[in-house]
Tab-separated table of C-alpha atoms and ligand atoms in Angstrom:
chain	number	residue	atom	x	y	z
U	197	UNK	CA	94.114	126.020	73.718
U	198	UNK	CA	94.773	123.634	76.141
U	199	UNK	CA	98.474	122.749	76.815
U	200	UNK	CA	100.180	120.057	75.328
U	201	UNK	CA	101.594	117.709	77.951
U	202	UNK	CA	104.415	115.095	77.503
U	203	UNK	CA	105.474	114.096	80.663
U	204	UNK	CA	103.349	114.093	84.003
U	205	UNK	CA	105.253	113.214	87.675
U	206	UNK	CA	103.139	111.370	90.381
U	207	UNK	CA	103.493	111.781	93.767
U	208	UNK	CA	102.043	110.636	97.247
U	209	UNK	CA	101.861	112.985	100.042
U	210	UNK	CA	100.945	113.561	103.774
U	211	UNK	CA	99.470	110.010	105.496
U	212	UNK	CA	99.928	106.814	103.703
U	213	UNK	CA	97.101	104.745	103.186
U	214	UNK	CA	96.381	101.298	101.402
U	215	UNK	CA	95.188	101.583	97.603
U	216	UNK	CA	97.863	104.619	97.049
U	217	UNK	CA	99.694	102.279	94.826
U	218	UNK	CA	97.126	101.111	93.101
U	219	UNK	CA	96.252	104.839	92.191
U	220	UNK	CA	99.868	105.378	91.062
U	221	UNK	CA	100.076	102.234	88.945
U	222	UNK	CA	96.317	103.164	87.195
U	223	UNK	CA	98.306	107.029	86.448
U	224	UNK	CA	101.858	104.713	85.037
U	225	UNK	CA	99.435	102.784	82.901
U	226	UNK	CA	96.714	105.448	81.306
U	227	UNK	CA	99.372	107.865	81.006
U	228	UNK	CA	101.223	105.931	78.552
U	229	UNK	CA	98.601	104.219	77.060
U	230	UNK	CA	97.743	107.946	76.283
U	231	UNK	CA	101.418	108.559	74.873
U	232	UNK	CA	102.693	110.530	77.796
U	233	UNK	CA	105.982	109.529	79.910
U	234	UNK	CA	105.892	109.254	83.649
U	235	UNK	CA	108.093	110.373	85.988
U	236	UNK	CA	107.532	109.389	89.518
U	237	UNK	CA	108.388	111.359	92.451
U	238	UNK	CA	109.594	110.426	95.629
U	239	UNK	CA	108.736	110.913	99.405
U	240	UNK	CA	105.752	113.284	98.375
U	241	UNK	CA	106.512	117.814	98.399
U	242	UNK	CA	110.158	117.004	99.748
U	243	UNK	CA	111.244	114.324	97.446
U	244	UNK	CA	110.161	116.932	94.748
U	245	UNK	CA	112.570	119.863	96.252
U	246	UNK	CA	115.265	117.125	96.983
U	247	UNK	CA	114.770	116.170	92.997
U	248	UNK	CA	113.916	112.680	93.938
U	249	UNK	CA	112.321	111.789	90.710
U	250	UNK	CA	112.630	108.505	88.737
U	251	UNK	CA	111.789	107.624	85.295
U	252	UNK	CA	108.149	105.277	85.555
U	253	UNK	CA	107.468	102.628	82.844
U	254	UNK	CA	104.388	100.066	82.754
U	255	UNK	CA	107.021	97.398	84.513
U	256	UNK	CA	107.256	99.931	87.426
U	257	UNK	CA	104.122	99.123	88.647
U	258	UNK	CA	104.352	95.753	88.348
U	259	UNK	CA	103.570	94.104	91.670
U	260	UNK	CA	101.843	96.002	93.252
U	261	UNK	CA	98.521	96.713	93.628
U	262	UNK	CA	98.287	94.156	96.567
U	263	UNK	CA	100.911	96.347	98.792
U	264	UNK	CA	100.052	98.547	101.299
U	265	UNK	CA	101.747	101.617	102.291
U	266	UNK	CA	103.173	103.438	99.033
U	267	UNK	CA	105.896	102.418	96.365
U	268	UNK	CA	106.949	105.698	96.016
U	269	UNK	CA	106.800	106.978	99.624
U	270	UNK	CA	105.465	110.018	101.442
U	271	UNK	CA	106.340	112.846	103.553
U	272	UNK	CA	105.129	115.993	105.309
U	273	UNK	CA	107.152	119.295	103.560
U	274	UNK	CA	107.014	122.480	106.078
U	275	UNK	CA	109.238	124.029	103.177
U	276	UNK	CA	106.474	123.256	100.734
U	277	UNK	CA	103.955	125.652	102.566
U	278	UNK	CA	106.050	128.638	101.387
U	279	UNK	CA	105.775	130.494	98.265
U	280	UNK	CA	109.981	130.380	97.778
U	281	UNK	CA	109.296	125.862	98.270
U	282	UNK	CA	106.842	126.139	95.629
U	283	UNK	CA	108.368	128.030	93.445
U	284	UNK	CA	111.403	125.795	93.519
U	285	UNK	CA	109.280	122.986	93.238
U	286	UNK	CA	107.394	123.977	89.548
U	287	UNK	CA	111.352	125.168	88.494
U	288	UNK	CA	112.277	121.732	89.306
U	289	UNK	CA	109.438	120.253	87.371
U	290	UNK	CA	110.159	122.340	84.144
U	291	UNK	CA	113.834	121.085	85.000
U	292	UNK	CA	112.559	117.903	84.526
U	293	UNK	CA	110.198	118.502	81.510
U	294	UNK	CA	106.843	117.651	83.845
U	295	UNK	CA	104.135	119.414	82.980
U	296	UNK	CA	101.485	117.758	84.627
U	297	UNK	CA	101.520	116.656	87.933
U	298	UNK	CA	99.150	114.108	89.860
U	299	UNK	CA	98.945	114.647	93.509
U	300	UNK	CA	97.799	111.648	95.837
U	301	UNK	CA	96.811	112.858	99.322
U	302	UNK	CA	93.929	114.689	101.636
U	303	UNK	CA	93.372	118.195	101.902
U	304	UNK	CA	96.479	119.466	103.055
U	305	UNK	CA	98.314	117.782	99.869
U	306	UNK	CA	95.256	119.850	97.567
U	307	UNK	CA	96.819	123.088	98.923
U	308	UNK	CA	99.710	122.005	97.431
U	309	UNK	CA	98.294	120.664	94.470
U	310	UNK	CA	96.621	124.549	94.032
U	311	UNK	CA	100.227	125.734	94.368
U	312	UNK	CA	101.972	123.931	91.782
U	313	UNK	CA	98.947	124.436	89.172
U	314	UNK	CA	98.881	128.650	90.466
U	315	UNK	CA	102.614	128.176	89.244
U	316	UNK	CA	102.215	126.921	85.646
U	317	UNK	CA	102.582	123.202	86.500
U	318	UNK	CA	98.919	121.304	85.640
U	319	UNK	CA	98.088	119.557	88.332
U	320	UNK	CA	95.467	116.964	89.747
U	321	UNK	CA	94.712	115.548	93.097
U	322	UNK	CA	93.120	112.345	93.963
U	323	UNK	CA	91.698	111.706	97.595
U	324	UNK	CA	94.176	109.377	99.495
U	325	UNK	CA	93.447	109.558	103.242
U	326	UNK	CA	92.219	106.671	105.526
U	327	UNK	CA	90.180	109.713	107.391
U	328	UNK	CA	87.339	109.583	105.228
U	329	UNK	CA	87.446	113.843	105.554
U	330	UNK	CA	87.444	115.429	102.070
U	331	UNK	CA	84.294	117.350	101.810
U	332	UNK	CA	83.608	116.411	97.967
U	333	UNK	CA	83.896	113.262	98.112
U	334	UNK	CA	81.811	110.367	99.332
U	335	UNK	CA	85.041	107.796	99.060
U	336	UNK	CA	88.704	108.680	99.968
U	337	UNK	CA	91.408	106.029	99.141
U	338	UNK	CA	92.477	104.010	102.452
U	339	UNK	CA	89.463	104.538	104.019
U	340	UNK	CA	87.350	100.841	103.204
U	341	UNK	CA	90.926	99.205	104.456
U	342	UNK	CA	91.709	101.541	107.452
U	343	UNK	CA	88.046	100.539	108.992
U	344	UNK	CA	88.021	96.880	108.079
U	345	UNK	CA	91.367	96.014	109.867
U	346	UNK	CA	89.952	98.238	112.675
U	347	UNK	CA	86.959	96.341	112.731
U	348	UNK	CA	88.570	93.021	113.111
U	349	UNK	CA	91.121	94.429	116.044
U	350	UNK	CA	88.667	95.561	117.797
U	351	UNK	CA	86.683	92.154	117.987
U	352	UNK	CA	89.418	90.754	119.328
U	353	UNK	CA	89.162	93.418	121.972
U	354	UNK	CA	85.661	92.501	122.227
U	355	UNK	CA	86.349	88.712	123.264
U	356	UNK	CA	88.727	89.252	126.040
U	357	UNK	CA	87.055	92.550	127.350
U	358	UNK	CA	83.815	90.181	127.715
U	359	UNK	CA	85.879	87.042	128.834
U	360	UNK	CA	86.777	89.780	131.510
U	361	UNK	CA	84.301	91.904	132.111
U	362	UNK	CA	85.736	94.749	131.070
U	363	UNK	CA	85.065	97.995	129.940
U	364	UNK	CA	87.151	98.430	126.815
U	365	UNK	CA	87.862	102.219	125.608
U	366	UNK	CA	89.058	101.739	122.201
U	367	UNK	CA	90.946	104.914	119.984
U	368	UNK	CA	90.533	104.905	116.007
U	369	UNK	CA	92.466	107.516	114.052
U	370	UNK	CA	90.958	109.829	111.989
U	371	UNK	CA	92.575	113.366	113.103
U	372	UNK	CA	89.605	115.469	113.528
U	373	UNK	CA	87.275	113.660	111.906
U	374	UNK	CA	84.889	110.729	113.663
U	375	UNK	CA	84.359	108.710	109.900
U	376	UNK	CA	86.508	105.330	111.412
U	377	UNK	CA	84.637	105.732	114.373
U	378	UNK	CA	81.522	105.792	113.534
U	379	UNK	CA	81.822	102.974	110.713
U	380	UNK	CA	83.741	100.258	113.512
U	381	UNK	CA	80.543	101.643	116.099
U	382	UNK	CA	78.586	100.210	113.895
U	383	UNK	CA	80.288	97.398	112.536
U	384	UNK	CA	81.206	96.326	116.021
U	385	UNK	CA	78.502	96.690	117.246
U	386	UNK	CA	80.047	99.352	120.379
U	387	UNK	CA	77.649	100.003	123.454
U	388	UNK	CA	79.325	103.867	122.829
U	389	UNK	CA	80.774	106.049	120.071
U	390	UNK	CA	82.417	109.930	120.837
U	391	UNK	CA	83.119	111.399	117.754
U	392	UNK	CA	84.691	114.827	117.664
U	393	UNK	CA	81.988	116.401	115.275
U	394	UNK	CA	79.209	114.640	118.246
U	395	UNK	CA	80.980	114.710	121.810
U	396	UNK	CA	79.391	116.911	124.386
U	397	UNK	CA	82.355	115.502	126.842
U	398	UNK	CA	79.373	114.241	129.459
U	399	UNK	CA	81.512	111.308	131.124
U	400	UNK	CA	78.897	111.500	133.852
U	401	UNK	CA	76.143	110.193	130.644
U	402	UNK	CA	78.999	107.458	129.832
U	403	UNK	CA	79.698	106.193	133.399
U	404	UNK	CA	75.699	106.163	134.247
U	405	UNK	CA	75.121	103.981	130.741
U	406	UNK	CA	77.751	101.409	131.929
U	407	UNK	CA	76.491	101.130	134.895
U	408	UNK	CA	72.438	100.520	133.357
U	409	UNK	CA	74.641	98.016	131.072
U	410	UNK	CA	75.793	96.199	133.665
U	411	UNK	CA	72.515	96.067	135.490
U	412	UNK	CA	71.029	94.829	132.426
U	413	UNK	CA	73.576	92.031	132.381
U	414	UNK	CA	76.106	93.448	130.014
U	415	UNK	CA	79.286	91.466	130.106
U	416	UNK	CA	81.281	93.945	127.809
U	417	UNK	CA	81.241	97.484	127.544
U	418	UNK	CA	83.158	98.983	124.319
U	419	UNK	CA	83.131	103.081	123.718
U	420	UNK	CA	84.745	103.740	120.496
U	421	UNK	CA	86.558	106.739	121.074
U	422	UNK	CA	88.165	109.134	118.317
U	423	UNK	CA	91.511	109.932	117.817
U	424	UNK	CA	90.332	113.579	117.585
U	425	UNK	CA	88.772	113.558	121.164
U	426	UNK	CA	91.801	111.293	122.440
U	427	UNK	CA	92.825	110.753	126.041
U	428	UNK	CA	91.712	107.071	126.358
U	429	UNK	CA	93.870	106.244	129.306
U	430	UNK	CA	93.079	108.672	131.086
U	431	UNK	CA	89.277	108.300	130.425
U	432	UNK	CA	89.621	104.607	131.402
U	433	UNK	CA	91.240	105.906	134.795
U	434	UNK	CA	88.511	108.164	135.784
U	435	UNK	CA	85.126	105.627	134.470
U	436	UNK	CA	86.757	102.636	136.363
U	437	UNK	CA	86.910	104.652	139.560
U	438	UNK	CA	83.700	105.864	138.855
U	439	UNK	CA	81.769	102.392	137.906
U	440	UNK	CA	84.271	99.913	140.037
U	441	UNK	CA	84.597	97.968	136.474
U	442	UNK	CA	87.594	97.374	135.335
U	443	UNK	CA	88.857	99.741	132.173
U	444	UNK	CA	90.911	99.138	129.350
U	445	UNK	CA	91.948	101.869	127.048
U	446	UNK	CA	93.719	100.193	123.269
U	447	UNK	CA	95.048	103.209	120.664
U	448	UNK	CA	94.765	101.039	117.738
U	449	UNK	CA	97.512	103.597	115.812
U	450	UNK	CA	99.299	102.823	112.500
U	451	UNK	CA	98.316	99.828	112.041
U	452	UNK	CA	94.744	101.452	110.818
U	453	UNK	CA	97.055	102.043	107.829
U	454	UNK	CA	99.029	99.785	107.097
U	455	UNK	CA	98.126	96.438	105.339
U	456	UNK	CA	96.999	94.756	101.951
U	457	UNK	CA	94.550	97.223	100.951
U	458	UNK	CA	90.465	95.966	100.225
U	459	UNK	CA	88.825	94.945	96.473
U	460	UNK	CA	87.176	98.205	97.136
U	461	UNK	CA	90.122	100.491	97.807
U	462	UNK	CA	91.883	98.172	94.592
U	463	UNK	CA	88.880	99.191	92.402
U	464	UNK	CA	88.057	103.260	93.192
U	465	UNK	CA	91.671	103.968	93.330
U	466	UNK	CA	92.672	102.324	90.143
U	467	UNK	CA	89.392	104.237	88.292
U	468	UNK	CA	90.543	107.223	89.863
U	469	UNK	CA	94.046	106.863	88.996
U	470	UNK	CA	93.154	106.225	85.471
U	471	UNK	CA	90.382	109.354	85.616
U	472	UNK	CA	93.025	111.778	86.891
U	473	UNK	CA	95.724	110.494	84.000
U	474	UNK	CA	92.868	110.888	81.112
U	475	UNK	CA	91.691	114.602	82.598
U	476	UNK	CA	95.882	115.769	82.794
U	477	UNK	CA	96.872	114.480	79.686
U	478	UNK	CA	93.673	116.248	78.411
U	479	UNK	CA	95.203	119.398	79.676
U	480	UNK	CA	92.836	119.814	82.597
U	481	UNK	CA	94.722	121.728	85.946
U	482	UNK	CA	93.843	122.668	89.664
U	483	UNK	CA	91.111	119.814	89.370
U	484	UNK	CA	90.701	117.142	91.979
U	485	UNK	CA	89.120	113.414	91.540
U	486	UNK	CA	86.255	112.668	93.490
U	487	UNK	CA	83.450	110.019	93.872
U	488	UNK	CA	80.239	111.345	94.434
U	489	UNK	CA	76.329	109.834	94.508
U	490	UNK	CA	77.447	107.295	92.555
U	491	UNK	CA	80.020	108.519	89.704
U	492	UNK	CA	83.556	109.237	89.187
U	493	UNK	CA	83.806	112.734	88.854
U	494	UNK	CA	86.124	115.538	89.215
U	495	UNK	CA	86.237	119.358	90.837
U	496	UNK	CA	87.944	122.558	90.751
U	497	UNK	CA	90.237	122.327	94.234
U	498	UNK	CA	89.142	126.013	95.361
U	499	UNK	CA	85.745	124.759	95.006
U	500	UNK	CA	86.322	121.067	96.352
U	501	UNK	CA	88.615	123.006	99.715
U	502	UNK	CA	85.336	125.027	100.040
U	503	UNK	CA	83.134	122.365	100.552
U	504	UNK	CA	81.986	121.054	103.976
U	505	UNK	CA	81.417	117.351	105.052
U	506	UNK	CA	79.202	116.579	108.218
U	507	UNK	CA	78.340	113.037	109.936
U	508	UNK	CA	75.133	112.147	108.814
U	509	UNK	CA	72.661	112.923	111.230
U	510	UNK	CA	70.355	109.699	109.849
U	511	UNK	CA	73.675	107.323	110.141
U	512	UNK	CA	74.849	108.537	113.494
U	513	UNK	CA	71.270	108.366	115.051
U	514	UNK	CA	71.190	104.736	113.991
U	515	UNK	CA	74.580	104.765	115.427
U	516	UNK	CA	73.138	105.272	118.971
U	517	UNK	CA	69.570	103.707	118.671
U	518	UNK	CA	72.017	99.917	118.266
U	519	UNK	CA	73.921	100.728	120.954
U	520	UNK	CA	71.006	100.939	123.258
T	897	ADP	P1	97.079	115.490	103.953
T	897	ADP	O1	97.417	115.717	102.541
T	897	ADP	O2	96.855	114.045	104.264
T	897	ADP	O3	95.940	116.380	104.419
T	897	ADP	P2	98.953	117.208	105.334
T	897	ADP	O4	97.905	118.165	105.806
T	897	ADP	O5	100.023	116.851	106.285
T	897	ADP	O6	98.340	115.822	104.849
T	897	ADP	O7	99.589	117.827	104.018
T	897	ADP	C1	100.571	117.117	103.291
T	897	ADP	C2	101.587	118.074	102.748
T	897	ADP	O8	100.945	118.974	101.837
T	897	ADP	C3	102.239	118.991	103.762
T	897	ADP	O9	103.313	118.385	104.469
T	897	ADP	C4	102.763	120.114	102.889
T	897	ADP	O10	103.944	119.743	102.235
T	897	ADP	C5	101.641	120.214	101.843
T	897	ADP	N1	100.748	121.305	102.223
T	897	ADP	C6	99.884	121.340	103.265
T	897	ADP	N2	99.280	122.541	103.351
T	897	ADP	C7	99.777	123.288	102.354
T	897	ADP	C8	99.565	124.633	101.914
T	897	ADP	N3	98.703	125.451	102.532
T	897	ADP	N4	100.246	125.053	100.831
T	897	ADP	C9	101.115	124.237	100.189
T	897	ADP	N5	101.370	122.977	100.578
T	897	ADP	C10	100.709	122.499	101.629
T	898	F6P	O1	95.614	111.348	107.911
T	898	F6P	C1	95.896	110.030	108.245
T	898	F6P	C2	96.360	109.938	109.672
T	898	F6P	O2	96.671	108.591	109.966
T	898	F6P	C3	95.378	110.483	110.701
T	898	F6P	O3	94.347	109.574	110.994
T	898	F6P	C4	96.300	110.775	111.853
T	898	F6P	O4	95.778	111.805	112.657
T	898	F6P	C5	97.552	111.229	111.159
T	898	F6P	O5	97.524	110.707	109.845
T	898	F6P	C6	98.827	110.803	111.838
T	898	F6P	O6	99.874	111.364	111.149
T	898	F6P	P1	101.422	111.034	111.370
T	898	F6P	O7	101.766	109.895	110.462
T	898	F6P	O8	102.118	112.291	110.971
T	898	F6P	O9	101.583	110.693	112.814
């Protein structure tokens, strides 16, 4: 029989991204419209060993679904990544009556997530990362924002790199994944894109398509570059000696995600905050949230950690044919 659960705790972990709050404000409200207390826990694995935990009402919440960032703050826990850190972290949680637990983060926060639920505590993730790079899901919350404010940096790079005639390297985060990039390629319509799933690191093929650029009367040259490739600056060094154009490199950085997050990130993380309340108080464990081909749906984390996620070959082809 499925285990009775009183009280969850809700925590966000690893990168922030815009929508987290929304998420935790959909868990406040289902899980005590379903007659469970909340308890919320602070700066993510470590607030959890330092027992930063708060009691969570509907008023909480209040507030703050327009914020960016999150309302209960985040951390990265080395301590957490040890079998003694997460066995003090379930003894906290039955210290503090939890007995379910909803994790907001990426992949790294699942292995976590796994943890707490291998040591009695039911737990559920939901995909917060502006990367885009959880393999079982087709959205992750952060993401819609993270690319949109990129988007609209990066034509204001556009105007003065072509007011200058500039070549214009610009880095998007992502860690090792090339989802921002791609998207603000095509969305901004970039003469070149190096993801780190696609890069063959042939600068000669980037220097000689500037150059046909230029010939073809080109006044702007952007290359959206990954943060998981990196090295902008020094790129930029090395293709404006090589072209005699002048090179800009930009790192966009945190401000990818930070910010009022999108309708869209508002609306999946709210329905996914409100899924992963219904399947906990249900007495579901070691399950994650995920949307996928069209559905809110969830998976068991082993599984969901197993899966793989590739750029689409269709999308990046596109991609590349635009930027011709
Ligand atoms: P994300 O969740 O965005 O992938 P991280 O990879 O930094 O971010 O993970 C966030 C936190 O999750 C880590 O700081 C750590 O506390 C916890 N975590 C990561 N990997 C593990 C693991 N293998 N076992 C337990 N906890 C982990
Ligand atoms: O996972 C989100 C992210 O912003 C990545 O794009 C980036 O690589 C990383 O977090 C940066 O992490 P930190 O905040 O630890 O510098």
């Amino acid at each position: 029989m499925a285990k009775e659960i009183k009280t969850i705790g809700v925590l966000t972990s690893g990168g922030d991204a815009p929508g987290m709050n929304a998420a935790i404000r959909a868990v406040v409200r289902k899980a005590i419209t379903n007659g469970v207390k909340v308890k919320g826990i602070k700066k993510g694995y470590q607030g959890l060993l330092n027992e930063e935990i708060i009691d969570m009402n509907a008023r909480s919440v209040s507030d703050t679904i327009q914020r960016g960032g999150t309302i209960l703050g985040t951390a990265r826990c080395m301590e957490f990544v040890t079998e003694a850190g997460q066995q003090k972290g379930a003894d906290i949680c039955r210290k503090h009556g939890i007995d379910g637990l909803v994790v907001i983060g990426g992949d790294g926060s699942y292995r976590g997530a796994q943890a707490m639920s291998r040591h009695g505590v039911n737990t559920i993730g939901i995909p917060g990362t502006i990367d885009l790079d959880i393999a079982c899901t087709d959205y992750t919350i952060g993401f819609d924002t993270a690319v949109n404010t990129a988007m609209e940096a990066i034509d204001k790079v556009r105007d003065t790199s072509s007011s200058h005639e500039r070549c214009s390297i610009i880095e998007v985060m992502g860690r090792n994944a090339g989802y921002i990039a791609l998207w603000c390629a095509v969305a901004n319509g970039a003469e070149d894109v190096l993801l780190p799933e696609k890069y063959d690191y042939n600068e000669q093929a980037i220097i000689n398509n500037i150059i046909a650029n230029r010939k073809h009367g080109k006044t702007h040259h952007l290359i959206i570059n990954a943060e998981g490739i990196g090295h902008s600056t020094s790129m930029a060094k090395r293709i404006e000696a090589a072209t005699g154009i002048e090179t800009r490199a930009t790192i966009l950085g945190y401000m990818q995600r930070g910010g009022s997050p999108t309708c869209k990130d508002r609306y999946y993380a709210s329905i996914m905050g409100a899924y992963a309340a219904d399947i906990l108080c249900a007495g579901s464990t070691n399950r994650v949230v995920a949307y996928r081909h069209g559905e809110f749906v969830d998976y068991d984390i082993e599984e969901a950690l197993a899966m793989q996620k590739e750029i689409p070959e269709y999308q990046y082809e596109v991609c590349r044919m635009l930027a011709t």
